[in-house]
Amino acid sequence: MGSFFATAEPGTTGVIFAVAGVLGVAAAVVLARAPRTQWPRVVGALLAVALLVAVPDARVIQNFGYLFMGYTKLWDWPLLFMLFSIAGGGLWALVVWNTRGGDVSSGRWGRWATYAAAVLALPYGISRISWGLGIPLGVPADYLGVDAGASEFVLGGLCVAGAVLTLGLVQGWGEVFPRWIPFLRGRRVPIWFAVVPATAASVLLVQAGGRLWLWWAAGQITLSASHWGTFLPGLFWLPWSLALAAATYAYYLRRRAGGSSRG
């Protein structure tokens, strides 16, 4: 499903991956001794991007959505390897982040990024929920078939829920648990509690959304007046992922500095 390595030759590709791994080990050893050394950080950043975005394909976000339906029949070793790759990419991203030096202020752009992420989450969700209601939004009436139903509500609901939760990055309830939550009411929300799932969501979205844009640029996806609903909402995934990443980063900076979203 959009793998960049679908036609790769095993021997050559294996050697390239092995060399990249050895280079990564060398970079890690140097960073452990001299965290501010520049070339290992560049290697780490490249490995983070490759492992988070290039190696995994759309099967990751596909199975994430199916997980909420209790469907696990597509789980296999390639999927496990992609999850392993994401974990490695995440660790490299943390290494590069922790050795970056300096500081950055979120300013006012974090709030606008948050609102943008919430809005960009809606097109796919609205189209899926419409299909679940039997409304052929952007598709012919016979496209829905007999299978349109609960699965459409789940997929659409995930996007709508994501939009609501994203707003928490600039709301008070994103910093202090609301009163209606038992045992946690009134307590400070741990930074990781919001940053980790939001970051994971942005990674999954950029993996799938970036591929949709590449397919569209290569002419593999065509949008027509009668079938625009099949692909157009998915093209919002890439800008959604970028806006969500920016919003999450701004939330992290504000919380770390002890700032508040209220005021």
PDB file of N, CA and C in Angstrom, residues 90-142:
ATOM      1  N   GLY A  90      11.376   6.985  16.175  1.00  0.00           N
ATOM      2  CA  GLY A  90      11.007   7.827  17.303  1.00  0.00           C
ATOM      3  C   GLY A  90      12.159   8.017  18.277  1.00  0.00           C
ATOM      4  N   LEU A  91      12.923   6.942  18.523  1.00  0.00           N
ATOM      5  CA  LEU A  91      14.078   7.045  19.408  1.00  0.00           C
ATOM      6  C   LEU A  91      15.146   7.963  18.823  1.00  0.00           C
ATOM      7  N   TRP A  92      15.375   7.857  17.520  1.00  0.00           N
ATOM      8  CA  TRP A  92      16.352   8.734  16.888  1.00  0.00           C
ATOM      9  C   TRP A  92      15.891  10.191  16.952  1.00  0.00           C
ATOM     10  N   ALA A  93      14.602  10.416  16.760  1.00  0.00           N
ATOM     11  CA  ALA A  93      14.075  11.784  16.854  1.00  0.00           C
ATOM     12  C   ALA A  93      14.311  12.352  18.249  1.00  0.00           C
ATOM     13  N   LEU A  94      14.123  11.516  19.287  1.00  0.00           N
ATOM     14  CA  LEU A  94      14.371  11.966  20.657  1.00  0.00           C
ATOM     15  C   LEU A  94      15.846  12.293  20.875  1.00  0.00           C
ATOM     16  N   VAL A  95      16.716  11.458  20.310  1.00  0.00           N
ATOM     17  CA  VAL A  95      18.153  11.704  20.454  1.00  0.00           C
ATOM     18  C   VAL A  95      18.528  13.048  19.827  1.00  0.00           C
ATOM     19  N   VAL A  96      18.062  13.277  18.607  1.00  0.00           N
ATOM     20  CA  VAL A  96      18.371  14.534  17.926  1.00  0.00           C
ATOM     21  C   VAL A  96      17.787  15.716  18.690  1.00  0.00           C
ATOM     22  N   TRP A  97      16.570  15.543  19.198  1.00  0.00           N
ATOM     23  CA  TRP A  97      15.920  16.621  19.942  1.00  0.00           C
ATOM     24  C   TRP A  97      16.691  16.960  21.212  1.00  0.00           C
ATOM     25  N   ASN A  98      17.113  15.943  21.940  1.00  0.00           N
ATOM     26  CA  ASN A  98      17.774  16.158  23.224  1.00  0.00           C
ATOM     27  C   ASN A  98      19.189  16.701  23.085  1.00  0.00           C
ATOM     28  N   THR A  99      19.752  16.673  21.881  1.00  0.00           N
ATOM     29  CA  THR A  99      21.114  17.190  21.681  1.00  0.00           C
ATOM     30  C   THR A  99      21.125  18.440  20.814  1.00  0.00           C
ATOM     31  N   ARG A 100      19.947  19.060  20.643  1.00  0.00           N
ATOM     32  CA  ARG A 100      19.847  20.164  19.687  1.00  0.00           C
ATOM     33  C   ARG A 100      20.501  21.436  20.210  1.00  0.00           C
ATOM     34  N   GLY A 101      20.393  21.704  21.525  1.00  0.00           N
ATOM     35  CA  GLY A 101      20.920  22.951  22.076  1.00  0.00           C
ATOM     36  C   GLY A 101      19.984  24.113  21.773  1.00  0.00           C
ATOM     37  N   GLY A 102      20.080  25.159  22.536  1.00  0.00           N
ATOM     38  CA  GLY A 102      19.266  26.349  22.301  1.00  0.00           C
ATOM     39  C   GLY A 102      17.832  26.153  22.759  1.00  0.00           C
ATOM     40  N   ASP A 103      16.995  27.101  22.441  1.00  0.00           N
ATOM     41  CA  ASP A 103      15.593  27.053  22.844  1.00  0.00           C
ATOM     42  C   ASP A 103      14.747  27.747  21.794  1.00  0.00           C
ATOM     43  N   VAL A 104      13.481  27.407  21.771  1.00  0.00           N
ATOM     44  CA  VAL A 104      12.558  27.988  20.813  1.00  0.00           C
ATOM     45  C   VAL A 104      11.286  28.385  21.541  1.00  0.00           C
ATOM     46  N   SER A 105      10.733  29.513  21.178  1.00  0.00           N
ATOM     47  CA  SER A 105       9.483  29.965  21.765  1.00  0.00           C
ATOM     48  C   SER A 105       8.329  29.675  20.818  1.00  0.00           C
ATOM     49  N   SER A 106       7.186  29.269  21.383  1.00  0.00           N
ATOM     50  CA  SER A 106       6.030  28.930  20.548  1.00  0.00           C
ATOM     51  C   SER A 106       5.336  30.172  20.005  1.00  0.00           C
ATOM     52  N   GLY A 107       5.500  31.310  20.693  1.00  0.00           N
ATOM     53  CA  GLY A 107       4.849  32.525  20.214  1.00  0.00           C
ATOM     54  C   GLY A 107       3.342  32.344  20.089  1.00  0.00           C
ATOM     55  N   ARG A 108       2.755  32.951  19.068  1.00  0.00           N
ATOM     56  CA  ARG A 108       1.313  32.841  18.850  1.00  0.00           C
ATOM     57  C   ARG A 108       0.952  31.855  17.755  1.00  0.00           C
ATOM     58  N   TRP A 109       1.935  31.310  17.066  1.00  0.00           N
ATOM     59  CA  TRP A 109       1.633  30.422  15.954  1.00  0.00           C
ATOM     60  C   TRP A 109       1.039  29.092  16.405  1.00  0.00           C
ATOM     61  N   GLY A 110       1.289  28.712  17.665  1.00  0.00           N
ATOM     62  CA  GLY A 110       0.772  27.440  18.142  1.00  0.00           C
ATOM     63  C   GLY A 110      -0.737  27.373  18.138  1.00  0.00           C
ATOM     64  N   ARG A 111      -1.397  28.463  18.509  1.00  0.00           N
ATOM     65  CA  ARG A 111      -2.856  28.476  18.541  1.00  0.00           C
ATOM     66  C   ARG A 111      -3.431  28.349  17.131  1.00  0.00           C
ATOM     67  N   TRP A 112      -2.843  29.063  16.170  1.00  0.00           N
ATOM     68  CA  TRP A 112      -3.332  28.969  14.797  1.00  0.00           C
ATOM     69  C   TRP A 112      -3.084  27.585  14.212  1.00  0.00           C
ATOM     70  N   ALA A 113      -1.951  26.981  14.541  1.00  0.00           N
ATOM     71  CA  ALA A 113      -1.672  25.624  14.070  1.00  0.00           C
ATOM     72  C   ALA A 113      -2.673  24.635  14.649  1.00  0.00           C
ATOM     73  N   THR A 114      -3.068  24.842  15.895  1.00  0.00           N
ATOM     74  CA  THR A 114      -4.035  23.953  16.532  1.00  0.00           C
ATOM     75  C   THR A 114      -5.397  24.045  15.857  1.00  0.00           C
ATOM     76  N   TYR A 115      -5.871  25.263  15.599  1.00  0.00           N
ATOM     77  CA  TYR A 115      -7.156  25.430  14.936  1.00  0.00           C
ATOM     78  C   TYR A 115      -7.125  24.854  13.525  1.00  0.00           C
ATOM     79  N   ALA A 116      -5.990  25.053  12.837  1.00  0.00           N
ATOM     80  CA  ALA A 116      -5.865  24.508  11.485  1.00  0.00           C
ATOM     81  C   ALA A 116      -5.924  22.989  11.508  1.00  0.00           C
ATOM     82  N   ALA A 117      -5.232  22.359  12.474  1.00  0.00           N
ATOM     83  CA  ALA A 117      -5.235  20.901  12.575  1.00  0.00           C
ATOM     84  C   ALA A 117      -6.641  20.381  12.849  1.00  0.00           C
ATOM     85  N   ALA A 118      -7.383  21.063  13.711  1.00  0.00           N
ATOM     86  CA  ALA A 118      -8.744  20.628  14.032  1.00  0.00           C
ATOM     87  C   ALA A 118      -9.650  20.711  12.803  1.00  0.00           C
ATOM     88  N   VAL A 119      -9.519  21.763  12.021  1.00  0.00           N
ATOM     89  CA  VAL A 119     -10.354  21.923  10.821  1.00  0.00           C
ATOM     90  C   VAL A 119      -9.965  20.914   9.750  1.00  0.00           C
ATOM     91  N   LEU A 120      -8.668  20.700   9.564  1.00  0.00           N
ATOM     92  CA  LEU A 120      -8.204  19.781   8.528  1.00  0.00           C
ATOM     93  C   LEU A 120      -8.548  18.328   8.843  1.00  0.00           C
ATOM     94  N   ALA A 121      -8.881  18.036  10.090  1.00  0.00           N
ATOM     95  CA  ALA A 121      -9.274  16.675  10.458  1.00  0.00           C
ATOM     96  C   ALA A 121     -10.695  16.351  10.021  1.00  0.00           C
ATOM     97  N   LEU A 122     -11.487  17.365   9.705  1.00  0.00           N
ATOM     98  CA  LEU A 122     -12.919  17.162   9.474  1.00  0.00           C
ATOM     99  C   LEU A 122     -13.307  16.628   8.094  1.00  0.00           C
ATOM    100  N   PRO A 123     -12.657  17.029   6.987  1.00  0.00           N
ATOM    101  CA  PRO A 123     -13.143  16.570   5.673  1.00  0.00           C
ATOM    102  C   PRO A 123     -13.260  15.058   5.547  1.00  0.00           C
ATOM    103  N   TYR A 124     -12.239  14.316   5.961  1.00  0.00           N
ATOM    104  CA  TYR A 124     -12.310  12.860   5.854  1.00  0.00           C
ATOM    105  C   TYR A 124     -13.379  12.306   6.786  1.00  0.00           C
ATOM    106  N   GLY A 125     -13.441  12.858   7.993  1.00  0.00           N
ATOM    107  CA  GLY A 125     -14.445  12.391   8.942  1.00  0.00           C
ATOM    108  C   GLY A 125     -15.859  12.643   8.465  1.00  0.00           C
ATOM    109  N   ILE A 126     -16.097  13.825   7.903  1.00  0.00           N
ATOM    110  CA  ILE A 126     -17.440  14.154   7.421  1.00  0.00           C
ATOM    111  C   ILE A 126     -17.845  13.252   6.268  1.00  0.00           C
ATOM    112  N   SER A 127     -16.914  12.993   5.359  1.00  0.00           N
ATOM    113  CA  SER A 127     -17.245  12.145   4.211  1.00  0.00           C
ATOM    114  C   SER A 127     -17.568  10.730   4.663  1.00  0.00           C
ATOM    115  N   ARG A 128     -16.802  10.195   5.593  1.00  0.00           N
ATOM    116  CA  ARG A 128     -17.047   8.831   6.071  1.00  0.00           C
ATOM    117  C   ARG A 128     -18.364   8.724   6.840  1.00  0.00           C
ATOM    118  N   ILE A 129     -18.634   9.683   7.692  1.00  0.00           N
ATOM    119  CA  ILE A 129     -19.896   9.655   8.440  1.00  0.00           C
ATOM    120  C   ILE A 129     -21.075   9.801   7.488  1.00  0.00           C
ATOM    121  N   SER A 130     -20.923  10.624   6.469  1.00  0.00           N
ATOM    122  CA  SER A 130     -21.990  10.767   5.469  1.00  0.00           C
ATOM    123  C   SER A 130     -22.270   9.431   4.783  1.00  0.00           C
ATOM    124  N   TRP A 131     -21.204   8.705   4.445  1.00  0.00           N
ATOM    125  CA  TRP A 131     -21.392   7.395   3.821  1.00  0.00           C
ATOM    126  C   TRP A 131     -22.088   6.432   4.778  1.00  0.00           C
ATOM    127  N   GLY A 132     -21.721   6.516   6.055  1.00  0.00           N
ATOM    128  CA  GLY A 132     -22.380   5.663   7.038  1.00  0.00           C
ATOM    129  C   GLY A 132     -23.857   5.951   7.166  1.00  0.00           C
ATOM    130  N   LEU A 133     -24.245   7.203   6.935  1.00  0.00           N
ATOM    131  CA  LEU A 133     -25.659   7.595   6.982  1.00  0.00           C
ATOM    132  C   LEU A 133     -26.374   7.304   5.670  1.00  0.00           C
ATOM    133  N   GLY A 134     -25.632   6.773   4.700  1.00  0.00           N
ATOM    134  CA  GLY A 134     -26.229   6.468   3.406  1.00  0.00           C
ATOM    135  C   GLY A 134     -26.248   7.642   2.457  1.00  0.00           C
ATOM    136  N   ILE A 135     -25.520   8.710   2.788  1.00  0.00           N
ATOM    137  CA  ILE A 135     -25.445   9.891   1.937  1.00  0.00           C
ATOM    138  C   ILE A 135     -24.209   9.767   1.046  1.00  0.00           C
ATOM    139  N   PRO A 136     -24.375   9.624  -0.262  1.00  0.00           N
ATOM    140  CA  PRO A 136     -23.223   9.414  -1.161  1.00  0.00           C
ATOM    141  C   PRO A 136     -22.468  10.711  -1.446  1.00  0.00           C
ATOM    142  N   LEU A 137     -21.819  11.259  -0.427  1.00  0.00           N
ATOM    143  CA  LEU A 137     -21.097  12.515  -0.576  1.00  0.00           C
ATOM    144  C   LEU A 137     -19.845  12.296  -1.413  1.00  0.00           C
ATOM    145  N   GLY A 138     -19.829  12.874  -2.596  1.00  0.00           N
ATOM    146  CA  GLY A 138     -18.661  12.781  -3.463  1.00  0.00           C
ATOM    147  C   GLY A 138     -18.503  11.478  -4.206  1.00  0.00           C
ATOM    148  N   VAL A 139     -19.488  10.599  -4.125  1.00  0.00           N
ATOM    149  CA  VAL A 139     -19.431   9.307  -4.820  1.00  0.00           C
ATOM    150  C   VAL A 139     -20.805   8.985  -5.392  1.00  0.00           C
ATOM    151  N   PRO A 140     -20.868   8.114  -6.411  1.00  0.00           N
ATOM    152  CA  PRO A 140     -22.166   7.695  -6.922  1.00  0.00           C
ATOM    153  C   PRO A 140     -22.949   6.927  -5.863  1.00  0.00           C
ATOM    154  N   ALA A 141     -24.239   6.903  -6.004  1.00  0.00           N
ATOM    155  CA  ALA A 141     -25.093   6.239  -5.017  1.00  0.00           C
ATOM    156  C   ALA A 141     -24.782   4.756  -4.885  1.00  0.00           C
ATOM    157  N   ASP A 142     -24.411   4.116  -6.004  1.00  0.00           N
ATOM    158  CA  ASP A 142     -24.143   2.679  -5.942  1.00  0.00           C
ATOM    159  C   ASP A 142     -22.755   2.367  -5.383  1.00  0.00           C
TER     160      ASP A 142
END
